[in-house]
């Protein structure tokens, strides 16, 4: 059936009348295809989950890269892989202790290690303004949000920098959010601050907050090896003319990241196979990059290989959490639902806004495109270089950047309409010339 569908797509003409889109698959056929698509996406999501954690340069990330590269070669693409070093941490012991209470923490990458004995100092509570933290471990309680990154001039990042400049000997961030879990934070390739830093789950924070209010002593241990490891970018091409379609997605991420990265990886592989067959008169450029956690390090290293903006008819960036299960609080516990988490947005350039709005119409959270936001996902990395017909979906579900972002967070049926919308948007942009 899949081969038949591909032949069918290849046989379709590109020409379209001004008032219709005859190149779109008929609705009756799409109903059958949607079931097949859901099966393919479900298989790819399970495969992605099976590779384990996707930290840049780790075994799961490299296995995912090899799998994706193999799939692209099978689809007929010429594939090139280029390595680069990414921060990596092999833990021996990581914990925060005060009195008789000990909790696991997430070391903030790139990790500044403490050694076996850790850093011992009075705890100082920071809620908003940074007070007297000199010689202390600053316990920074972040406001309630779906956190994702550290920036120098805003949010948690600004507070963390202020605490380090005020003399804190270590920093622990409580990432207050819907899951109650510790949320790993994206950061630059060099340590964000020059002192040991970790993330504490809000569900484990109360004893430490109480200790900090009382000025009691705590110990932060981040013991392990912080050394770079080779990561890789995967770039693929089908060269068939001087007009191009570009599709990109980041591959690496925190923990298993099935909702965050898995949905994008599955969609990317589907779109790659589809675009190669759907537009036989166009060239196709693909980017599958590592180093996403470090402010899109991989993309910055290979973006110069992309076709120029003037010959790129459409750039579809397959971003984070295209579709993950929503959740609601029931009896004090966050419970997954069978609907898509609406905490997602559709960004597009001005020239792509009409196509994006038409293509994603009716999808919760994605129906109204917004302007491209700097550093919100990787789209601005491309549009800053002049790619004028570009769009991306960016979502943050309840378990975003946590160890709980597993296969249980996704459902292929929720991903199907988002993949279809990407296809429609690309077709509309190409039709507009």
Coordinates of C-alpha atoms in Angstrom, one line a residue:
X1 CA 0.0 0.0 0.0
X2 CA 2.8 2.4 0.8
X3 CA 4.5 1.8 -2.6
X4 CA 1.2 2.3 -4.3
X5 CA 0.7 5.6 -2.5
X6 CA 4.2 6.8 -3.5
X7 CA 3.6 6.0 -7.1
X8 CA 0.2 7.8 -6.9
X9 CA 1.9 10.9 -5.5
X10 CA 4.6 10.8 -8.2
X11 CA 2.0 10.6 -10.9
X12 CA 0.1 13.6 -9.7
X13 CA 0.7 16.8 -11.7
X14 CA 1.9 19.9 -10.0
X15 CA -0.2 22.4 -12.0
X16 CA -3.1 23.9 -10.0
X17 CA -5.9 26.1 -11.1
X18 CA -6.3 29.4 -9.5
X19 CA -9.4 28.5 -7.5
X20 CA -8.6 25.0 -6.3
X21 CA -5.8 22.6 -5.1
X22 CA -6.1 19.5 -7.2
X23 CA -2.7 18.3 -6.1
X24 CA -4.0 17.6 -2.6
X25 CA -5.0 14.0 -2.0
X26 CA -8.8 13.7 -2.2
X27 CA -10.5 13.7 1.2
X28 CA -11.8 10.1 0.8
X29 CA -8.3 8.8 0.1
X30 CA -6.9 10.8 3.0
X31 CA -9.2 9.1 5.4
X32 CA -7.7 5.7 4.5
X33 CA -4.2 7.2 4.4
X34 CA -4.6 8.7 7.8
X35 CA -4.9 5.3 9.4
X36 CA -1.7 4.1 7.6
X37 CA 0.1 7.3 8.6
X38 CA -0.9 6.8 12.2
X39 CA 0.6 3.3 12.1
X40 CA 3.9 4.5 10.6
X41 CA 4.1 7.3 13.1
X42 CA 3.3 5.0 16.0
X43 CA 6.1 2.7 14.9
X44 CA 8.6 5.5 14.6
X45 CA 7.6 7.0 18.0
X46 CA 8.2 3.6 19.6
X47 CA 11.5 3.2 17.9
X48 CA 12.6 6.7 19.0
X49 CA 11.6 5.9 22.6
X50 CA 13.6 2.6 22.5
X51 CA 16.8 4.5 22.0
X52 CA 16.6 6.0 25.5
X53 CA 18.0 9.3 26.5
X54 CA 18.9 11.8 23.7
X55 CA 21.5 13.9 25.4
X56 CA 23.8 15.3 22.6
X57 CA 26.6 12.9 21.9
X58 CA 25.1 10.1 24.1
X59 CA 24.3 6.6 22.9
X60 CA 20.6 7.3 22.4
X61 CA 21.3 10.5 20.4
X62 CA 23.9 8.7 18.1
X63 CA 21.6 5.7 17.6
X64 CA 18.8 8.1 16.6
X65 CA 21.1 9.8 14.2
X66 CA 22.2 6.6 12.6
X67 CA 18.5 5.4 12.3
X68 CA 17.4 8.7 10.7
X69 CA 20.4 8.8 8.3
X70 CA 19.6 5.2 7.2
X71 CA 15.9 6.1 6.6
X72 CA 16.9 9.1 4.5
X73 CA 19.3 7.0 2.4
X74 CA 16.6 4.5 1.8
X75 CA 14.3 7.3 0.6
X76 CA 16.9 8.2 -2.0
X77 CA 18.7 11.1 -0.4
X78 CA 22.4 11.8 -0.5
X79 CA 23.4 11.9 3.2
X80 CA 26.4 13.6 4.8
X81 CA 27.2 13.3 8.5
X82 CA 29.5 15.8 10.3
X83 CA 30.7 15.5 13.9
X84 CA 31.3 18.2 16.4
X85 CA 32.0 18.2 20.2
X86 CA 29.0 18.8 22.5
X87 CA 29.1 19.1 26.4
X88 CA 28.5 15.8 28.2
X89 CA 28.4 14.7 31.8
X90 CA 28.9 11.2 33.2
X91 CA 27.6 11.3 36.8
X92 CA 28.9 9.5 39.8
X93 CA 26.8 11.2 42.4
X94 CA 24.4 14.2 42.3
X95 CA 22.4 15.3 45.2
X96 CA 21.3 18.2 47.5
X97 CA 21.3 17.6 51.3
X98 CA 20.3 19.6 54.3
X99 CA 19.9 18.2 57.8
X100 CA 18.4 14.7 57.3
X101 CA 16.9 15.4 53.9
X102 CA 18.5 14.4 50.6
X103 CA 17.1 14.8 47.1
X104 CA 18.3 14.0 43.6
X105 CA 18.9 16.9 41.4
X106 CA 19.6 17.5 37.7
X107 CA 23.0 18.9 37.1
X108 CA 22.7 22.1 35.0
X109 CA 24.6 21.5 31.7
X110 CA 27.3 22.3 30.8
X111 CA 28.2 21.0 34.3
X112 CA 30.5 22.7 36.7
X113 CA 31.5 19.8 38.9
X114 CA 32.0 19.9 42.7
X115 CA 34.1 16.8 43.3
X116 CA 33.1 14.0 45.7
X117 CA 32.7 16.3 48.8
X118 CA 30.5 18.8 47.1
X119 CA 30.0 22.4 48.1
X120 CA 28.8 23.0 51.7
X121 CA 27.4 26.4 52.7
X122 CA 24.4 28.0 54.3
X123 CA 21.3 28.0 52.0
X124 CA 19.8 31.3 51.0
X125 CA 16.3 31.6 49.5
X126 CA 15.9 33.7 46.4
X127 CA 12.3 34.4 45.4
X128 CA 12.5 37.3 42.9
X129 CA 15.1 39.8 44.0
X130 CA 18.6 38.5 44.9
X131 CA 19.5 39.4 48.4
X132 CA 22.6 38.4 50.5
X133 CA 23.9 35.2 48.9
X134 CA 27.6 35.8 49.2
X135 CA 29.3 32.6 50.4
X136 CA 26.0 30.7 50.3
X137 CA 24.1 28.2 48.1
X138 CA 21.4 30.2 46.4
X139 CA 18.1 28.4 46.2
X140 CA 16.3 30.2 43.4
X141 CA 12.5 29.4 43.3
X142 CA 11.3 30.1 39.8
X143 CA 7.7 31.4 39.2
X144 CA 5.2 28.8 37.9
X145 CA 5.7 28.2 34.2
X146 CA 6.7 25.6 31.6
X147 CA 10.3 26.4 31.8
X148 CA 12.8 25.4 29.1
X149 CA 15.9 27.6 28.9
X150 CA 18.3 30.0 30.6
X151 CA 18.8 33.5 29.0
X152 CA 21.2 36.1 30.3
X153 CA 18.8 39.0 30.3
X154 CA 15.5 37.6 31.3
X155 CA 13.6 35.2 33.5
X156 CA 15.4 32.5 35.6
X157 CA 18.7 33.1 33.7
X158 CA 18.8 36.8 34.7
X159 CA 18.2 35.8 38.4
X160 CA 20.9 33.1 38.2
X161 CA 23.5 35.5 36.8
X162 CA 22.7 38.0 39.5
X163 CA 23.1 35.4 42.2
X164 CA 26.5 34.3 40.8
X165 CA 27.6 37.9 40.5
X166 CA 26.5 38.5 44.1
X167 CA 28.9 35.8 45.3
X168 CA 26.8 32.6 45.6
X169 CA 29.1 29.6 45.8
X170 CA 26.5 27.3 44.1
X171 CA 23.0 27.7 42.7
X172 CA 20.0 25.4 42.8
X173 CA 16.9 26.3 40.8
X174 CA 13.5 25.1 41.7
X175 CA 11.6 24.8 38.4
X176 CA 8.1 25.3 39.6
X177 CA 5.7 24.0 36.9
X178 CA 2.7 21.7 36.2
X179 CA 4.5 18.4 36.5
X180 CA 6.1 19.0 39.9
X181 CA 9.3 17.5 38.4
X182 CA 12.8 19.0 37.8
X183 CA 13.0 20.6 34.4
X184 CA 16.3 20.5 32.5
X185 CA 17.2 23.9 31.0
X186 CA 18.8 24.7 27.7
X187 CA 21.9 26.8 27.9
X188 CA 25.0 28.0 26.0
X189 CA 27.8 25.6 25.1
X190 CA 29.9 27.1 27.9
X191 CA 28.7 27.0 31.6
X192 CA 26.0 29.6 32.2
X193 CA 27.6 30.7 35.4
X194 CA 31.1 29.8 36.8
X195 CA 29.7 28.0 39.9
X196 CA 28.1 24.6 40.3
X197 CA 24.4 24.7 39.4
X198 CA 21.6 22.2 39.6
X199 CA 17.8 21.9 39.2
X200 CA 15.6 20.6 42.1
X201 CA 12.1 19.3 41.5
X202 CA 9.4 21.5 43.1
X203 CA 7.8 18.4 44.6
X204 CA 11.0 17.8 46.6
X205 CA 11.6 21.5 47.4
X206 CA 9.7 22.3 50.6
X207 CA 12.3 21.0 53.2
X208 CA 15.0 22.9 51.4
X209 CA 12.9 26.1 51.2
X210 CA 12.3 25.8 54.9
X211 CA 16.0 25.2 55.6
X212 CA 16.9 28.2 53.4
X213 CA 14.5 30.5 55.3
X214 CA 16.2 29.4 58.5
X215 CA 19.7 29.9 57.0
X216 CA 20.6 26.2 57.6
X217 CA 23.6 24.6 55.9
X218 CA 23.2 22.5 52.8
X219 CA 25.6 20.4 50.6
X220 CA 25.4 20.2 46.8
X221 CA 27.2 17.4 45.1
X222 CA 27.8 17.3 41.4
X223 CA 30.4 14.6 41.1
X224 CA 31.3 13.1 37.7
X225 CA 33.2 13.7 34.5
X226 CA 32.3 16.8 32.5
X227 CA 34.0 16.2 29.1
X228 CA 32.8 16.9 25.6
X229 CA 31.7 14.0 23.4
X230 CA 31.3 13.8 19.6
X231 CA 27.8 14.6 18.4
X232 CA 26.8 14.7 14.7
X233 CA 24.7 16.6 12.3
X234 CA 22.9 14.8 9.4
X235 CA 22.4 16.8 6.2
X236 CA 20.6 15.2 3.2
X237 CA 19.9 16.3 -0.3
X238 CA 17.9 15.4 -3.4
X239 CA 19.3 17.7 -6.2
X240 CA 16.9 18.0 -9.1
X241 CA 16.9 21.6 -10.1
X242 CA 17.6 25.1 -8.9
X243 CA 14.5 25.5 -6.7
X244 CA 14.4 24.0 -3.2
X245 CA 12.2 22.8 -0.4
X246 CA 13.9 22.8 3.0
X247 CA 12.8 20.7 6.0
X248 CA 14.7 20.7 9.3
X249 CA 14.4 19.3 12.8
X250 CA 16.6 19.1 15.9
X251 CA 17.3 15.6 17.1
X252 CA 18.9 15.8 20.6
X253 CA 17.2 16.7 23.9
X254 CA 16.9 16.1 27.6
X255 CA 16.2 12.5 28.6
X256 CA 13.9 10.4 26.4
X257 CA 12.1 13.5 25.1
X258 CA 9.5 11.4 23.2
X259 CA 6.9 14.2 23.2
X260 CA 9.4 17.0 22.6
X261 CA 11.7 15.4 20.0
X262 CA 10.1 12.1 19.1
X263 CA 7.0 13.7 17.5
X264 CA 9.3 16.0 15.5
X265 CA 11.6 13.1 14.4
X266 CA 8.7 10.9 13.3
X267 CA 7.1 13.8 11.4
X268 CA 10.5 14.8 9.9
X269 CA 11.1 11.3 8.5
X270 CA 7.5 11.2 7.1
X271 CA 7.8 14.6 5.5
X272 CA 11.2 13.8 4.0
X273 CA 9.9 10.7 2.2
X274 CA 6.7 12.6 1.2
X275 CA 8.6 15.6 -0.2
X276 CA 11.0 13.6 -2.2
X277 CA 8.1 11.8 -4.0
X278 CA 5.6 14.7 -4.0
X279 CA 7.8 17.3 -5.8
X280 CA 9.9 15.5 -8.4
X281 CA 10.8 18.7 -10.2
X282 CA 12.2 20.4 -7.0
X283 CA 15.3 19.8 -5.0
X284 CA 15.0 18.9 -1.3
X285 CA 17.3 19.9 1.5
X286 CA 17.1 18.3 5.0
X287 CA 18.8 19.1 8.3
X288 CA 18.7 16.8 11.3
X289 CA 20.9 18.4 14.0
X290 CA 22.4 17.7 17.4
X291 CA 23.4 20.1 20.1
X292 CA 19.9 21.5 20.4
X293 CA 20.2 21.9 24.2
X294 CA 23.1 24.3 23.7
X295 CA 21.2 27.0 21.9
X296 CA 21.0 25.1 18.6
X297 CA 24.7 24.4 18.4
X298 CA 24.4 21.9 15.6
X299 CA 22.3 24.1 13.3
X300 CA 24.7 26.9 13.6
X301 CA 27.5 24.6 12.3
X302 CA 25.7 23.4 9.2
X303 CA 23.3 26.1 8.2
X304 CA 25.8 27.5 5.7
X305 CA 25.2 24.2 3.7
X306 CA 21.6 25.1 3.0
X307 CA 20.4 26.5 -0.4
X308 CA 20.2 30.3 -0.5
X309 CA 17.0 32.1 0.6
X310 CA 16.4 33.3 -3.0
X311 CA 16.0 29.7 -4.3
X312 CA 14.2 28.2 -1.3
X313 CA 10.4 28.1 -1.9
X314 CA 9.5 26.9 1.6
X315 CA 11.3 26.1 4.8
X316 CA 9.4 23.9 7.2
X317 CA 11.1 23.6 10.6
X318 CA 9.7 20.7 12.5
X319 CA 9.9 22.0 16.0
X320 CA 9.2 20.8 19.5
X321 CA 6.2 18.9 20.8
X322 CA 4.1 18.8 17.7
X323 CA 1.5 16.8 19.5
X324 CA 1.6 15.4 23.0
X325 CA -1.2 14.4 25.3
X326 CA -2.8 17.1 27.4
X327 CA -3.1 16.7 31.2
X328 CA -5.3 18.0 34.0
X329 CA -5.0 18.0 37.8
X330 CA -7.3 15.3 39.3
X331 CA -7.3 14.7 43.1
X332 CA -3.9 16.4 43.3
X333 CA -2.4 14.3 40.5
X334 CA -1.6 15.3 36.9
X335 CA -3.5 12.9 34.7
X336 CA -3.0 12.5 30.9
X337 CA -5.9 13.0 28.6
X338 CA -6.6 11.7 25.1
X339 CA -6.5 15.2 23.6
X340 CA -3.6 17.2 22.3
X341 CA -1.9 19.6 24.7
X342 CA -2.9 23.1 23.5
X343 CA 0.3 24.7 24.8
X344 CA 1.8 25.0 21.4
X345 CA 2.1 27.8 18.8
X346 CA 2.7 28.2 15.1
X347 CA 5.3 30.7 14.1
X348 CA 5.7 31.9 10.6
X349 CA 7.3 34.7 8.5
X350 CA 5.0 37.3 7.1
X351 CA 5.2 35.8 3.6
X352 CA 4.2 32.4 5.0
X353 CA 1.4 33.5 7.3
X354 CA -1.5 33.0 4.9
X355 CA -0.4 29.5 3.9
X356 CA 0.3 28.5 7.5
X357 CA -3.1 29.8 8.7
X358 CA -4.9 27.9 6.0
X359 CA -3.0 24.7 6.5
X360 CA -3.2 24.5 10.3
X361 CA -6.8 25.8 10.5
X362 CA -8.8 24.0 13.3
X363 CA -5.8 22.7 15.2
X364 CA -5.9 23.9 18.8
X365 CA -3.1 26.2 19.6
X366 CA -2.0 26.4 16.0
X367 CA -4.9 28.0 14.2
X368 CA -3.4 31.6 14.3
X369 CA 0.2 32.0 13.3
X370 CA 2.4 34.4 15.3
X371 CA 5.5 36.2 14.3
X372 CA 8.8 34.5 14.6
X373 CA 10.2 35.0 18.0
X374 CA 14.0 35.2 18.6
X375 CA 15.5 32.1 20.3
X376 CA 12.0 30.4 20.6
X377 CA 13.1 27.2 18.9
X378 CA 15.4 27.3 16.0
X379 CA 13.2 29.0 13.4
X380 CA 14.7 32.5 13.9
X381 CA 18.2 31.0 13.2
X382 CA 17.0 30.5 9.7
X383 CA 14.8 33.5 9.2
X384 CA 17.5 35.9 10.4
X385 CA 19.4 34.8 7.2
X386 CA 16.6 35.8 4.9
X387 CA 14.5 32.7 4.5
X388 CA 11.2 34.5 4.0
X389 CA 8.8 31.6 3.5
X390 CA 9.2 29.6 6.7
X391 CA 7.1 28.3 9.6
X392 CA 7.5 26.1 12.7
X393 CA 5.4 24.5 15.4
X394 CA 6.7 24.9 18.9
X395 CA 5.1 23.3 21.9
X396 CA 5.8 22.6 25.6
X397 CA 3.8 19.9 27.1
X398 CA 3.4 19.3 30.9
X399 CA 6.4 16.9 31.1
X400 CA 8.6 18.9 28.7
X401 CA 12.3 18.6 29.6
X402 CA 11.7 16.0 32.3
X403 CA 12.6 12.3 32.7
X404 CA 8.8 11.7 32.4
X405 CA 8.7 12.7 28.7
X406 CA 8.2 9.1 27.6
X407 CA 6.2 7.1 25.1
X408 CA 3.2 7.4 27.4
X409 CA 3.0 11.1 26.6
X410 CA 2.2 10.7 23.0
X411 CA -0.4 9.2 20.7
X412 CA 0.2 8.9 16.9
X413 CA -3.4 9.8 16.2
X414 CA -2.8 13.2 17.7
X415 CA 0.2 13.7 15.5
X416 CA -1.5 12.8 12.2
X417 CA -3.3 16.1 11.6
X418 CA -0.2 18.1 12.4
X419 CA 1.8 16.2 9.8
X420 CA -1.0 16.8 7.3
X421 CA -0.9 20.5 8.1
X422 CA 2.8 20.6 7.5
X423 CA 2.2 19.0 4.1
X424 CA -0.6 21.4 3.2
X425 CA 1.5 24.5 4.2
X426 CA 4.5 23.3 2.1
X427 CA 2.2 22.7 -0.9
X428 CA 0.6 26.1 -0.5
X429 CA 4.0 27.9 -0.3
X430 CA 5.3 26.1 -3.3
X431 CA 2.2 26.9 -5.3
X432 CA 2.6 30.6 -4.4
X433 CA 6.0 30.5 -6.0

